[in-house]
Amino acid sequence: MDSIAIQGGAQLNGSIPVSGAKNSAIKLMAASILTDQPLLLTNMPRLADTRFLGQLLRQFGVEVTERDGADGQETLFDGREIRSTFAPYDLVRQMRASFNVLGPLLARTGHARVSLPGGCTIGARPVDLHLDALSKLGASIELEEGYVSAMAPKGLRGAEIEFPFVSVGATEHTLLAAVLADGVTVLKRAAREPEIGDLARCLIAMGARIEGVDTDTLTITGVTSLNGATWSVIPDRIEMGSYAVAAAMAGGEVRLTRARADLIASLTDKMVEAGVEIAPTEDGVIIKRDPSQRLKAVDVATEVYPGFATDLQAQFMALMTTAEGVSTIHENIFENRFMHAPELARLGADISVQAGEAKVTGVAELRGAPVMATDLRASVSLVIAGLVAQGETTVGRVYHLDRGFERLEEKLGACGATIRRIKGSGDEH
Ligand code: UD1
């Protein structure tokens, strides 16, 4: 397995193009199941997660063609004929969000058998809300031997569904099913993440009828079929936020392009409070920091959008490890999402974790060491810390990183980071 080695100490100066959002792309890909016409997704990131889902879609009979288009990478999906509605454990367990093919398969064909996604290192992550919502849309659901078998032989029908709390996955999944249900579905306490807005707008371009996009109440009037469409994937706010933090950590001046500053306002507000200079531009943001000035510790608490994203918590923690003072980081979305804390401690960070809260006491400097990636966002926090740690940091198990960051070494390397991938090593420590 590959690892990444970083020689700390270099400033970052230059420009980084932000890719299309992983968390949008994988939901948009699932939407290809809903139509027998071609769906062309542009600004597509090439990631392990999109590859896994592509494999799964092929198994259903959807033709998936990756190619270079006028606006960079694009993927064409042709789901003319759905030949199988079975999603095996081996494919679903590789990427949790692939469970969300259940709703669209059910909506298109009236039946599906999809493996439960299984556990995940960042907490329990159940799917009860997804299954409750599909039942309310009229599906009969059985759980057997780790699989969900769902049937709706006469099709799904609209319903009023009030989620007990906000869930990104359950909102997207229900939306993907309700667009083809008979009648009106109202989703209350819906998540408002920008990727859900992106999915809803793409579905509208495909002929779906959805009102309340970007609000917490979505009203969906079912249609009998959807068309194909061409849709550009929204910029990845988590990738953008990660590079913003990397630039702030290392010091220097980095321009993030092909992006949208408004999507990471909850992060940049905190960065400004800590002493980073932020200047939004037409297609992104400029991050500037004088490395001779120490940042100030600030507190954050993760929330649903537009609050501080759980997917940026690990990166922000890395930033706080060398800030002046004590920062309290509260994780409200996942109970077990601090696995990066002991790894950051290996680099010399002073962090204590209790229940859902981490206290980070800033230290004057970090020192390089071998560390291990534990999940997707945790792994990038270790790379970020490695940018300032004295000497060499090697991050093992980078397959986590490859799930969600496209050409990370290349993008950071182009701004002056001393970073390289070591093939076939690094899983041992
Ligand atoms: C979550 C994050 C999302 C992030 C993603 C990957 C939020 C609100 N969601 O989305 O930003 O990109 O992880 O890190 O920030 N839950 C249940 N039953 C369910 C579904 C969810 O109890 O059926 C719980 C989860 O365990 C969690 C909370 O609800 O505590 C929010 O989960 P949800 O938003 O669905 O998770 P993801 O879609 O994975």
Coordinates of C-alpha atoms and ligand atoms in Angstrom, one line a residue:
M1 CA 0.0 0.0 0.0
D2 CA 1.2 3.5 -0.8
S3 CA 2.3 6.1 1.7
I4 CA 3.0 9.8 1.4
A5 CA 6.2 11.5 2.6
I6 CA 6.3 15.2 3.4
Q7 CA 9.4 17.2 4.2
G8 CA 8.1 20.0 6.5
G9 CA 9.0 23.6 6.4
A10 CA 8.2 24.8 2.9
Q11 CA 5.7 27.7 2.4
L12 CA 3.0 27.3 -0.1
N13 CA 2.7 29.8 -3.0
G14 CA 0.8 29.4 -6.2
S15 CA -2.6 28.3 -7.4
I16 CA -4.6 25.1 -6.8
P17 CA -7.6 24.2 -9.0
V18 CA -10.4 22.7 -7.0
S19 CA -12.0 19.5 -8.3
G20 CA -15.7 18.6 -8.6
A21 CA -17.2 17.5 -5.3
K22 CA -16.9 13.9 -4.4
N23 CA -20.0 14.0 -2.2
S24 CA -22.0 15.5 -5.0
A25 CA -20.6 13.3 -7.8
I26 CA -21.5 10.0 -6.1
K27 CA -25.1 11.1 -5.6
L28 CA -25.4 12.4 -9.1
M29 CA -24.0 9.1 -10.4
A30 CA -26.8 7.3 -8.6
A31 CA -29.3 9.6 -10.4
S32 CA -28.2 7.9 -13.7
I33 CA -30.2 4.9 -12.6
L34 CA -33.4 6.9 -12.8
T35 CA -33.4 7.5 -16.5
D36 CA -33.1 5.4 -19.7
Q37 CA -31.4 8.4 -21.4
P38 CA -27.8 9.5 -21.2
L39 CA -26.7 11.6 -18.2
L40 CA -23.4 13.5 -18.8
L41 CA -21.6 14.7 -15.7
T42 CA -18.9 17.2 -16.3
N43 CA -16.3 18.6 -13.8
M44 CA -16.1 15.0 -12.5
P45 CA -13.4 14.1 -10.0
R46 CA -11.5 10.9 -10.6
L47 CA -11.4 9.2 -7.2
A48 CA -11.4 5.8 -5.7
D49 CA -15.0 6.4 -4.6
T50 CA -16.3 7.4 -8.0
R51 CA -14.5 4.4 -9.4
F52 CA -16.2 2.0 -6.9
L53 CA -19.6 3.4 -7.7
G54 CA -18.9 3.2 -11.5
Q55 CA -18.2 -0.5 -11.0
L56 CA -21.5 -0.9 -9.1
L57 CA -23.5 0.9 -11.8
R58 CA -21.9 -1.2 -14.5
Q59 CA -23.1 -4.3 -12.6
F60 CA -26.7 -2.9 -12.9
G61 CA -26.2 -2.5 -16.7
V62 CA -25.4 1.2 -16.8
E63 CA -22.7 2.0 -19.3
V64 CA -20.1 4.3 -17.7
T65 CA -17.7 6.1 -20.0
E66 CA -14.9 8.3 -18.6
R67 CA -13.5 10.8 -21.0
D68 CA -11.9 14.2 -21.4
G69 CA -14.4 16.9 -22.5
A70 CA -14.3 20.7 -23.2
D71 CA -14.4 21.5 -19.5
G72 CA -12.0 18.8 -18.3
Q73 CA -12.9 15.3 -17.0
E74 CA -16.4 14.1 -17.7
T75 CA -18.3 10.8 -17.4
L76 CA -21.2 9.6 -19.5
F77 CA -23.8 7.3 -18.0
D78 CA -26.2 5.4 -20.1
G79 CA -28.8 3.4 -18.2
R80 CA -30.9 2.4 -21.1
E81 CA -31.5 -1.0 -19.6
I82 CA -31.2 -2.0 -16.0
R83 CA -30.2 -5.7 -16.1
S84 CA -29.6 -6.3 -12.4
T85 CA -30.8 -4.7 -9.2
F86 CA -28.5 -6.5 -6.9
A87 CA -25.7 -4.6 -5.1
P88 CA -23.3 -7.1 -3.5
Y89 CA -21.6 -6.6 -0.1
D90 CA -18.1 -6.7 -1.7
L91 CA -18.9 -3.5 -3.7
V92 CA -21.1 -1.7 -1.1
R93 CA -18.7 -2.1 1.8
Q94 CA -15.9 -0.3 -0.2
M95 CA -17.9 2.8 -0.2
R96 CA -20.8 3.5 2.2
A97 CA -22.7 6.0 0.0
S98 CA -23.2 3.3 -2.6
F99 CA -26.0 2.1 -0.4
N100 CA -28.0 5.0 -1.9
V101 CA -28.5 3.1 -5.1
L102 CA -31.3 1.3 -3.3
G103 CA -33.9 4.1 -3.7
P104 CA -33.3 4.8 -7.4
L105 CA -33.2 1.1 -8.3
L106 CA -36.5 0.7 -6.5
A107 CA -38.0 3.8 -8.1
R108 CA -37.0 2.7 -11.6
T109 CA -37.7 -1.1 -11.4
G110 CA -39.9 -1.7 -8.4
H111 CA -37.3 -4.0 -6.6
A112 CA -33.8 -4.1 -5.4
R113 CA -31.5 -6.1 -3.1
V114 CA -28.7 -4.1 -1.7
S115 CA -26.1 -5.0 1.0
L116 CA -26.1 -3.0 4.2
P117 CA -23.0 -0.9 4.3
G118 CA -21.6 -2.2 7.5
G119 CA -19.7 -0.2 10.2
C120 CA -17.4 2.7 9.6
T121 CA -14.5 4.0 11.6
I122 CA -16.1 7.4 12.2
G123 CA -19.1 6.1 14.3
A124 CA -22.1 3.8 14.0
R125 CA -23.6 5.4 10.9
P126 CA -26.9 3.5 10.8
V127 CA -29.3 3.7 7.8
D128 CA -32.6 3.4 9.8
L129 CA -33.8 6.9 8.5
H130 CA -33.2 5.8 4.9
L131 CA -35.3 2.6 5.4
D132 CA -38.0 4.4 7.3
A133 CA -38.4 7.0 4.5
L134 CA -38.5 4.3 1.7
S135 CA -41.1 2.4 3.7
K136 CA -43.2 5.6 4.0
L137 CA -42.9 5.9 0.2
G138 CA -44.6 2.5 0.0
A139 CA -41.7 0.1 -0.3
S140 CA -41.9 -3.2 1.6
I141 CA -38.5 -3.8 3.2
E142 CA -37.0 -7.0 4.6
L143 CA -33.6 -7.3 6.2
E144 CA -31.9 -10.7 5.8
E145 CA -28.3 -11.9 6.0
G146 CA -26.9 -8.4 5.8
Y147 CA -29.0 -7.4 2.8
V148 CA -32.0 -5.1 2.3
S149 CA -34.6 -6.5 0.0
A150 CA -37.1 -3.8 -1.1
M151 CA -40.2 -4.2 -3.2
A152 CA -42.6 -1.8 -4.6
P153 CA -44.3 -3.7 -7.5
K154 CA -46.8 -1.0 -8.1
G155 CA -44.3 1.8 -7.8
L156 CA -43.6 4.2 -5.0
R157 CA -46.1 6.8 -3.8
G158 CA -45.6 10.2 -2.4
A159 CA -45.7 10.7 1.4
E160 CA -45.0 13.3 4.0
I161 CA -41.8 12.5 5.7
E162 CA -40.4 14.4 8.7
F163 CA -36.9 13.3 9.6
P164 CA -36.3 13.1 13.4
F165 CA -33.0 14.9 12.8
V166 CA -31.0 16.2 9.9
S167 CA -29.3 13.5 7.8
V168 CA -27.4 14.2 4.6
G169 CA -27.6 10.6 3.4
A170 CA -31.2 10.1 4.2
T171 CA -32.3 13.3 2.5
E172 CA -30.4 12.6 -0.7
H173 CA -31.6 9.0 -0.8
T174 CA -35.2 9.8 -0.3
L175 CA -35.0 12.6 -2.9
L176 CA -33.6 10.1 -5.4
A177 CA -36.6 7.8 -4.8
A178 CA -39.4 10.3 -4.5
V179 CA -38.8 12.0 -7.9
L180 CA -40.4 9.0 -9.6
A181 CA -43.1 8.3 -6.9
D182 CA -46.7 8.7 -7.7
G183 CA -47.9 12.0 -6.1
V184 CA -46.4 14.6 -3.8
T185 CA -43.7 13.9 -1.3
V186 CA -42.8 16.5 1.4
L187 CA -39.4 16.1 3.1
K188 CA -39.3 18.0 6.4
R189 CA -36.1 18.7 8.4
A190 CA -34.2 18.0 5.2
A191 CA -30.5 18.6 5.1
R192 CA -29.4 21.7 3.2
E193 CA -25.9 20.8 2.2
P194 CA -24.8 22.3 -1.1
E195 CA -24.4 18.9 -2.6
I196 CA -28.1 18.2 -2.0
G197 CA -28.9 21.4 -3.8
D198 CA -26.6 20.2 -6.6
L199 CA -28.4 16.9 -6.8
A200 CA -31.8 18.5 -6.7
R201 CA -30.9 21.0 -9.5
C202 CA -29.6 18.1 -11.7
L203 CA -32.8 16.2 -11.1
I204 CA -34.8 19.2 -12.1
A205 CA -32.7 19.5 -15.3
M206 CA -33.7 15.8 -15.9
G207 CA -37.4 16.8 -15.6
A208 CA -38.0 16.3 -11.9
R209 CA -40.4 18.6 -10.1
I210 CA -38.8 19.8 -6.8
E211 CA -39.6 22.9 -4.8
G212 CA -37.7 24.3 -1.8
V213 CA -34.2 23.6 -3.0
D214 CA -31.6 24.7 -0.4
T215 CA -34.2 24.9 2.3
D216 CA -35.1 22.3 5.0
T217 CA -38.5 21.5 3.3
L218 CA -38.4 19.8 -0.1
T219 CA -41.6 19.3 -2.0
I220 CA -41.4 16.7 -4.7
T221 CA -44.1 16.1 -7.2
G222 CA -43.4 12.7 -8.8
V223 CA -43.1 12.3 -12.6
T224 CA -43.4 9.1 -14.5
S225 CA -40.0 9.3 -16.2
L226 CA -36.9 11.4 -16.3
N227 CA -34.8 12.6 -19.2
G228 CA -31.1 12.7 -19.6
A229 CA -29.2 15.9 -19.0
T230 CA -25.7 17.5 -18.9
W231 CA -24.7 18.6 -15.5
S232 CA -21.5 20.2 -14.1
V233 CA -20.6 18.9 -10.6
I234 CA -20.4 21.6 -8.0
P235 CA -16.9 22.4 -6.7
D236 CA -15.6 20.4 -3.8
R237 CA -15.9 22.6 -0.7
I238 CA -14.1 20.0 1.5
E239 CA -11.2 19.8 -0.8
M240 CA -11.2 23.6 -1.1
G241 CA -11.3 24.0 2.7
S242 CA -8.5 21.4 3.2
Y243 CA -6.2 23.4 0.9
A244 CA -7.2 26.6 2.5
V245 CA -6.2 25.2 5.9
A246 CA -3.0 23.7 4.3
A247 CA -2.0 27.2 3.0
A248 CA -2.8 28.7 6.4
M249 CA -0.7 26.1 8.2
A250 CA 2.4 26.3 5.9
G251 CA 2.2 30.1 5.3
G252 CA 2.5 31.9 2.0
E253 CA -0.2 32.8 -0.5
V254 CA -2.4 30.3 -2.3
R255 CA -5.1 31.1 -4.8
L256 CA -7.9 28.4 -5.0
T257 CA -9.6 28.4 -8.3
R258 CA -12.6 26.8 -10.0
A259 CA -14.3 27.0 -6.6
R260 CA -16.8 29.0 -4.6
A261 CA -15.8 30.9 -1.4
D262 CA -19.4 31.1 -0.2
L263 CA -19.4 27.3 0.4
I264 CA -16.8 27.5 3.1
A265 CA -17.8 30.6 4.9
S266 CA -18.1 28.8 8.2
L267 CA -14.5 27.7 7.9
T268 CA -13.0 31.0 6.6
D269 CA -14.8 33.0 9.3
K270 CA -12.9 30.9 11.9
M271 CA -9.6 31.2 10.0
V272 CA -9.9 35.0 9.9
E273 CA -10.5 34.9 13.7
A274 CA -7.3 32.9 14.0
G275 CA -5.4 35.5 12.0
V276 CA -5.4 34.2 8.4
E277 CA -6.0 36.7 5.6
I278 CA -8.8 35.6 3.3
A279 CA -9.8 37.3 0.0
P280 CA -12.7 35.9 -2.0
T281 CA -12.2 36.0 -5.7
E282 CA -14.6 35.5 -8.7
D283 CA -13.9 31.8 -8.9
G284 CA -12.6 31.0 -5.4
V285 CA -10.5 32.5 -2.7
I286 CA -6.9 33.7 -1.9
I287 CA -5.5 32.5 1.4
K288 CA -2.5 34.4 2.8
R289 CA -0.5 34.1 6.0
D290 CA 2.8 35.4 7.2
P291 CA 4.4 32.4 8.8
S292 CA 6.5 34.5 11.2
Q293 CA 3.2 35.4 13.0
R294 CA 1.6 32.7 15.1
L295 CA -2.1 32.1 14.7
K296 CA -4.5 32.4 17.6
A297 CA -6.4 29.5 19.0
V298 CA -10.2 29.6 18.2
D299 CA -13.0 27.2 19.1
V300 CA -15.2 25.3 16.6
A301 CA -18.2 23.0 16.9
T302 CA -19.3 20.9 13.9
E303 CA -22.9 21.4 12.8
V304 CA -25.0 20.6 9.8
Y305 CA -24.7 23.0 6.9
P306 CA -24.3 26.0 6.9
G307 CA -22.5 25.3 10.2
F308 CA -18.9 24.1 10.5
A309 CA -18.5 20.9 8.4
T310 CA -17.6 17.7 10.2
D311 CA -15.5 16.9 7.1
L312 CA -13.2 19.9 8.0
Q313 CA -12.9 19.2 11.7
A314 CA -9.7 17.1 11.4
Q315 CA -8.0 19.7 9.2
F316 CA -8.9 22.5 11.5
M317 CA -7.5 20.6 14.5
A318 CA -4.2 20.2 12.6
L319 CA -4.2 24.0 12.2
M320 CA -4.8 24.6 15.9
T321 CA -1.9 22.3 16.9
T322 CA 0.6 25.2 16.5
A323 CA -1.7 28.1 17.3
E324 CA -1.2 30.2 20.4
G325 CA -3.5 29.2 23.2
V326 CA -6.1 26.5 23.7
S327 CA -8.7 25.6 21.1
T328 CA -11.8 23.5 22.0
I329 CA -13.2 21.4 19.1
H330 CA -16.6 20.0 19.6
E331 CA -17.8 17.2 17.2
N332 CA -21.6 17.1 17.1
I333 CA -22.1 14.8 14.0
F334 CA -20.1 11.7 14.7
E335 CA -19.3 10.4 18.2
N336 CA -16.0 8.8 17.2
R337 CA -14.4 11.2 14.9
F338 CA -11.2 12.1 16.7
M339 CA -8.9 9.2 15.5
H340 CA -6.6 11.7 14.0
A341 CA -5.9 13.2 17.5
P342 CA -3.5 10.4 18.7
E343 CA -1.8 10.5 15.3
L344 CA -1.3 14.3 15.5
A345 CA 0.1 13.7 19.0
R346 CA 2.8 11.5 17.4
L347 CA 3.9 14.7 15.6
G348 CA 4.2 16.5 19.0
A349 CA 0.7 18.0 19.2
D350 CA -0.9 18.4 22.6
I351 CA -4.5 17.2 22.4
S352 CA -6.8 15.7 25.0
V353 CA -10.1 14.1 24.0
Q354 CA -13.1 13.6 26.2
A355 CA -16.4 12.5 24.9
G356 CA -17.3 14.6 21.9
E357 CA -14.7 17.3 22.6
A358 CA -11.0 17.8 21.9
K359 CA -8.8 20.4 23.6
V360 CA -5.9 21.4 21.6
T361 CA -3.1 23.3 23.3
G362 CA -0.9 24.9 20.7
V363 CA 2.7 23.9 20.7
A364 CA 5.6 26.0 19.2
E365 CA 6.5 23.3 16.7
L366 CA 5.7 19.8 15.4
R367 CA 8.2 17.1 14.5
G368 CA 8.0 14.7 11.7
A369 CA 7.1 11.0 12.4
P370 CA 5.5 8.1 10.7
V371 CA 1.7 8.3 11.2
M372 CA -1.3 6.4 9.9
A373 CA -4.4 7.6 8.1
T374 CA -7.6 6.4 9.8
D375 CA -10.3 7.9 7.6
L376 CA -10.6 10.1 4.6
R377 CA -10.5 13.5 6.2
A378 CA -8.3 12.5 9.1
S379 CA -5.6 11.5 6.5
V380 CA -5.5 15.0 5.0
S381 CA -5.1 16.5 8.4
L382 CA -1.9 14.5 8.9
V383 CA -0.6 15.8 5.5
I384 CA -1.4 19.3 6.6
A385 CA 0.4 18.9 9.9
G386 CA 3.3 17.3 8.0
L387 CA 3.7 20.5 6.0
V388 CA 5.1 22.3 9.1
A389 CA 6.5 19.4 11.1
Q390 CA 10.3 19.5 11.2
G391 CA 11.9 16.7 9.2
E392 CA 10.0 14.0 7.5
T393 CA 6.4 12.8 8.1
T394 CA 5.2 9.7 6.4
V395 CA 1.4 9.1 6.2
G396 CA 0.5 5.4 5.8
R397 CA -2.7 3.9 4.5
V398 CA -3.2 6.6 2.0
Y399 CA -6.0 4.6 0.3
H400 CA -8.2 6.6 2.6
L401 CA -6.9 9.8 1.1
D402 CA -7.3 8.5 -2.5
R403 CA -11.0 8.0 -1.8
G404 CA -11.6 11.8 -1.8
F405 CA -8.5 13.8 -2.9
E406 CA -7.6 14.0 -6.5
R407 CA -3.9 14.3 -7.3
L408 CA -3.1 15.7 -3.9
E409 CA 0.7 15.4 -4.1
E410 CA 0.6 17.1 -7.5
K411 CA -1.6 20.0 -6.3
L412 CA 0.4 20.7 -3.1
G413 CA 3.8 20.0 -4.9
A414 CA 2.9 22.7 -7.5
C415 CA 2.7 25.2 -4.7
G416 CA 6.2 24.3 -3.3
A417 CA 5.4 21.5 -0.8
T418 CA 8.1 18.8 -0.7
I419 CA 5.7 15.9 -0.9
R420 CA 6.0 12.5 -2.7
R421 CA 4.1 9.2 -2.9
I422 CA 6.0 6.1 -2.0
K423 CA 4.5 3.2 -3.9
G424 CA 3.7 0.0 -2.1
S425 CA 4.7 0.7 1.4
G426 CA 3.6 2.4 4.6
D427 CA 0.8 0.2 5.9
E428 CA 2.9 -1.4 8.6
H429 CA 3.2 1.1 11.4
Ligands
UD1_1 C1 -22.2 12.9 7.1 C2 -22.1 14.4 7.3 C3 -21.7 15.0 6.0 C4 -20.3 14.3 5.6 C5 -20.4 12.8 5.6 C6 -19.0 12.1 5.4 C7 -23.6 16.0 8.4 C8 -25.0 16.3 8.8 N1 -23.4 14.9 7.7 O1 -23.1 12.6 6.1 O2 -21.5 16.4 6.1 O3 -19.9 14.7 4.3 O4 -20.9 12.4 6.9 O5 -18.2 12.4 6.5 O6 -22.7 16.8 8.7 N2 -27.9 8.8 11.2 C9 -28.8 7.8 11.8 N3 -29.6 7.1 11.0 C10 -29.6 7.2 9.7 C11 -28.7 8.1 9.1 C12 -27.9 8.9 9.9 O7 -28.8 7.7 13.0 O8 -30.3 6.5 9.0 C13 -27.0 9.6 12.1 C14 -25.6 9.4 11.8 O9 -25.1 8.3 12.5 C15 -25.0 10.7 12.2 C16 -26.1 11.7 11.8 O10 -27.3 11.0 11.7 O11 -24.8 10.8 13.6 C17 -25.8 12.5 10.5 O12 -25.6 11.5 9.5 P1 -25.8 11.7 8.0 O13 -25.8 13.2 7.7 O14 -26.8 10.9 7.4 O15 -24.4 11.1 7.5 P2 -23.8 11.2 6.1 O16 -24.8 11.2 5.0 O17 -22.8 10.1 6.1

